[in-house]
Amino acid sequence: DAGVIQSPRHEVTEMGQEVTLRCKPISGHDYLFWYRQTMMRGLELLIYFNNNVPIDDSGMPEDRFSAKMPNASFSTLKIQPSEPRDSAVYFCASSFGTVSYGYTFGSGTRLTVV
Amino acid sequence: AQKVTQAQTEISVVEKEDVTLDCVYETRDTTYYLFWYKQPPSGELVFLIRRNSFDEQNEISGRYSWNFQKSTSSFNFTITASQVVDSAVYFCALSEALTGNNRKLIWGLGTSLAVNP
């Protein structure tokens, strides 16, 4: 089992540019979560999907953020246009069935917007 | 409202000391799950344990042990004979109400543990 795979590991971009983060969940997991982690705000849930359908996007900071899950094995988080305050580590996690199993996290993408 | 409090922001110990990380939670639900995750300096989040609200038995895994007490709404984590490799940020989390397809976790702010040689 390769675990949750995120790419890229690091991304440095200029303000105003579009950024796309990618995630491949564990095969068979039916929930996928996008989190953002900063020193100031800790871990924030941005959005999560169940069977590829967005369930709760109340954590998405603003319209500049969008997430898609076109199939069970792939999800993207897009920021357009990016701003310096978007700099953070973005984690993808997946889980199976009930929350009792917890999440398996990817290694994260460290985004720096300059 | 549901909430997880990790009152200890940072802890520093010397290797081989025992250390306890506190976690206090608030919930009105009768059925819930509690979790601990470890985030080492490399950055990934590693699942350590889950506990459901009906099982108050303490759990031991090697040098790690967890004490779940519903009477005090606490789920504390103890590392016995700490090692430098235990240095990490540790997060406690609580499941939201298990209704429908709600699968959100409520996270504490984490406790940064430094184990010094």
Coordinates of C-alpha atoms in Angstrom, one line a residue:
Chain A
D1 CA 0.0 0.0 0.0
A2 CA 1.6 3.2 -1.1
G3 CA -0.4 5.4 1.2
V4 CA -1.8 8.8 0.3
I5 CA 0.4 10.4 -2.3
Q6 CA 0.6 14.2 -2.7
S7 CA 2.4 16.2 -5.3
P8 CA 4.4 18.3 -5.4
R9 CA 6.2 18.1 -2.1
H10 CA 7.2 21.8 -2.4
E11 CA 5.8 24.6 -4.5
V12 CA 7.1 28.1 -4.7
T13 CA 5.1 30.5 -6.8
E14 CA 4.6 34.2 -7.3
M15 CA 1.6 36.0 -6.1
G16 CA -1.2 36.0 -8.7
Q17 CA -0.2 32.6 -10.2
E18 CA -2.4 29.6 -10.3
V19 CA -1.4 26.7 -8.1
T20 CA -2.7 23.1 -8.3
L21 CA -2.0 20.6 -5.6
R22 CA -2.7 16.9 -6.3
C23 CA -3.7 13.9 -4.2
K24 CA -4.1 10.2 -4.8
P25 CA -5.9 8.6 -1.9
I26 CA -5.5 5.0 -0.7
S27 CA -7.3 2.6 -3.0
G28 CA -10.6 1.7 -1.5
H29 CA -10.9 4.7 0.7
D30 CA -14.2 6.5 0.2
Y31 CA -13.5 9.8 2.0
L32 CA -10.9 12.3 1.0
F33 CA -10.0 15.4 3.0
W34 CA -8.0 18.5 2.3
Y35 CA -6.4 20.3 5.2
R36 CA -4.2 23.4 5.6
Q37 CA -1.7 23.8 8.4
T38 CA -0.2 27.1 9.5
M39 CA 1.5 28.1 12.7
M40 CA -1.1 30.7 13.5
R41 CA -4.3 28.6 12.8
G42 CA -3.1 25.0 13.2
L43 CA -4.9 22.3 11.2
E44 CA -7.9 23.6 9.2
L45 CA -10.2 21.4 7.3
L46 CA -10.9 22.9 3.9
I47 CA -13.1 20.4 2.2
Y48 CA -14.0 16.8 2.2
F49 CA -15.5 14.3 -0.3
N50 CA -17.4 11.1 0.0
N51 CA -17.4 8.9 -3.0
N52 CA -16.1 11.8 -5.1
V53 CA -18.9 14.1 -4.0
P54 CA -18.1 17.2 -2.0
I55 CA -19.8 17.0 1.4
D56 CA -18.6 20.0 3.3
D57 CA -16.6 22.9 1.8
S58 CA -17.3 25.4 4.6
G59 CA -13.7 25.6 5.4
M60 CA -12.6 26.8 2.0
P61 CA -11.3 30.3 2.7
E62 CA -12.7 32.1 -0.3
D63 CA -13.6 31.7 -4.0
R64 CA -10.0 31.6 -5.0
F65 CA -9.9 28.1 -3.6
S66 CA -11.5 25.2 -5.5
A67 CA -11.3 21.4 -5.2
K68 CA -12.3 18.6 -7.4
M69 CA -12.4 14.9 -7.3
P70 CA -13.1 13.6 -10.8
N71 CA -12.7 10.0 -9.8
A72 CA -12.0 7.8 -6.8
S73 CA -8.2 7.9 -7.2
F74 CA -7.5 11.6 -7.8
S75 CA -8.2 15.0 -6.3
T76 CA -7.0 18.5 -6.9
L77 CA -6.9 21.6 -4.8
K78 CA -6.5 24.8 -6.9
I79 CA -5.8 28.3 -5.8
Q80 CA -6.3 31.0 -8.3
P81 CA -4.9 33.6 -7.9
S82 CA -2.5 32.8 -5.1
E83 CA -1.6 35.2 -2.4
P84 CA 1.2 35.3 0.1
R85 CA -1.2 34.5 2.9
D86 CA -1.9 31.2 1.3
S87 CA 1.5 30.0 2.2
A88 CA 1.1 26.9 4.3
V89 CA 1.4 23.1 4.3
Y90 CA -1.5 21.5 2.6
F91 CA -2.4 17.9 3.6
C92 CA -4.6 15.4 1.8
A93 CA -6.0 12.6 3.9
S94 CA -8.2 9.6 3.1
S95 CA -10.3 7.2 5.2
F96 CA -12.6 4.3 4.8
G97 CA -16.1 4.1 6.0
T98 CA -16.7 5.2 9.5
V99 CA -14.6 7.8 11.2
S100 CA -13.5 5.1 13.7
Y101 CA -10.7 4.3 11.4
G102 CA -9.3 7.8 11.5
Y103 CA -7.5 9.3 8.6
T104 CA -4.3 8.4 6.7
F105 CA -2.5 11.6 5.7
G106 CA -0.2 12.3 2.8
S107 CA 3.2 13.9 3.3
G108 CA 1.9 17.3 2.5
T109 CA 2.7 20.0 0.0
R110 CA 4.6 23.0 1.4
L111 CA 3.3 26.0 -0.6
T112 CA 5.2 29.3 -0.5
V113 CA 3.7 32.3 -2.3
V114 CA 6.1 35.2 -2.8
Chain B
A1 CA -20.0 22.9 21.0
Q2 CA -17.3 20.3 20.5
K3 CA -13.8 21.3 21.5
V4 CA -10.4 19.7 22.1
T5 CA -7.9 21.4 24.4
Q6 CA -4.3 20.6 24.6
A7 CA -3.2 23.0 27.4
Q8 CA 0.5 22.2 27.1
T9 CA 1.9 24.1 24.1
E10 CA 5.5 22.9 24.6
I11 CA 7.2 20.3 26.8
S12 CA 10.9 19.7 27.1
V13 CA 12.2 16.6 28.8
V14 CA 15.5 14.8 29.1
E15 CA 15.8 11.4 27.5
K16 CA 14.5 8.5 29.6
E17 CA 12.1 10.7 31.5
D18 CA 8.4 9.8 31.4
V19 CA 6.1 12.5 29.9
T20 CA 2.3 12.9 29.8
L21 CA 0.5 14.9 27.2
D22 CA -2.9 16.1 28.2
C23 CA -6.0 16.2 26.1
V24 CA -9.4 17.4 27.4
Y25 CA -12.4 17.3 25.2
E26 CA -15.9 18.7 25.2
T27 CA -18.9 17.0 23.5
R28 CA -22.6 16.4 24.0
D29 CA -22.5 13.2 21.9
T30 CA -22.7 9.9 23.7
T31 CA -20.9 8.1 20.8
Y32 CA -17.6 9.6 19.6
Y33 CA -14.0 8.7 18.8
L34 CA -10.8 10.2 20.1
F35 CA -7.5 10.1 18.3
W36 CA -3.8 10.9 18.8
Y37 CA -1.6 11.8 15.9
K38 CA 2.2 12.4 15.8
Q39 CA 3.9 15.0 13.5
P40 CA 7.6 14.5 13.6
P41 CA 10.0 17.2 12.3
S42 CA 9.7 15.6 8.8
G43 CA 6.2 16.9 8.7
E44 CA 3.9 14.0 8.0
L45 CA 1.0 13.2 10.3
V46 CA 1.1 9.7 11.7
F47 CA -1.9 8.0 13.2
L48 CA -1.2 6.6 16.7
I49 CA -4.5 5.5 18.2
R50 CA -8.2 5.7 18.2
R51 CA -10.6 5.1 21.1
N52 CA -14.3 4.9 21.1
S53 CA -16.4 6.4 23.8
F54 CA -17.7 3.0 25.0
D55 CA -14.2 1.6 25.7
E56 CA -12.5 3.2 28.7
Q57 CA -9.8 0.6 29.0
N58 CA -6.4 2.0 29.0
E59 CA -4.2 1.0 26.2
I60 CA -0.5 0.3 26.1
S61 CA 1.7 0.0 23.0
G62 CA 5.3 -0.4 23.8
R63 CA 6.4 2.8 25.5
Y64 CA 3.2 4.5 24.7
S65 CA 0.1 4.4 26.8
W66 CA -3.2 6.2 26.8
N67 CA -5.6 6.9 29.7
F68 CA -9.2 7.6 28.7
Q69 CA -11.4 8.9 31.5
K70 CA -14.9 9.9 30.6
S71 CA -15.6 11.3 34.1
T72 CA -13.0 14.0 33.4
S73 CA -13.4 14.1 29.6
S74 CA -9.7 13.4 29.2
F75 CA -7.6 11.3 26.9
N76 CA -4.1 11.6 28.1
F77 CA -1.0 10.2 26.4
T78 CA 2.1 9.0 28.3
I79 CA 5.4 8.2 26.8
T80 CA 7.6 6.1 29.1
A81 CA 11.3 6.3 29.0
S82 CA 11.2 9.0 26.3
Q83 CA 13.7 8.9 23.4
V84 CA 15.0 11.6 21.1
V85 CA 13.0 10.1 18.3
D86 CA 9.8 10.9 20.2
S87 CA 10.4 14.6 19.6
A88 CA 7.4 15.8 17.6
V89 CA 4.2 17.7 17.8
Y90 CA 1.3 15.5 19.1
F91 CA -2.3 16.2 18.2
C92 CA -5.4 15.0 19.9
A93 CA -8.6 14.9 17.9
L94 CA -12.3 14.2 18.5
S95 CA -14.9 13.0 16.0
E96 CA -17.9 15.2 15.3
A97 CA -21.3 13.8 15.7
L98 CA -21.6 10.6 13.7
T99 CA -24.6 11.5 11.6
G100 CA -25.0 10.8 8.0
N101 CA -21.7 11.1 6.2
N102 CA -20.2 13.6 8.7
R103 CA -16.6 12.6 9.1
K104 CA -15.1 15.7 10.5
L105 CA -12.6 15.7 13.3
I106 CA -12.1 18.4 15.8
W107 CA -8.4 19.0 16.4
G108 CA -6.4 20.3 19.3
L109 CA -3.7 22.8 18.7
G110 CA -1.0 20.3 19.4
T111 CA 1.7 19.8 22.0
S112 CA 5.3 20.2 20.9
L113 CA 7.5 17.7 22.7
A114 CA 11.3 18.0 22.7
V115 CA 13.3 15.1 24.1
N116 CA 16.8 16.2 24.8
P117 CA 19.8 13.8 25.0

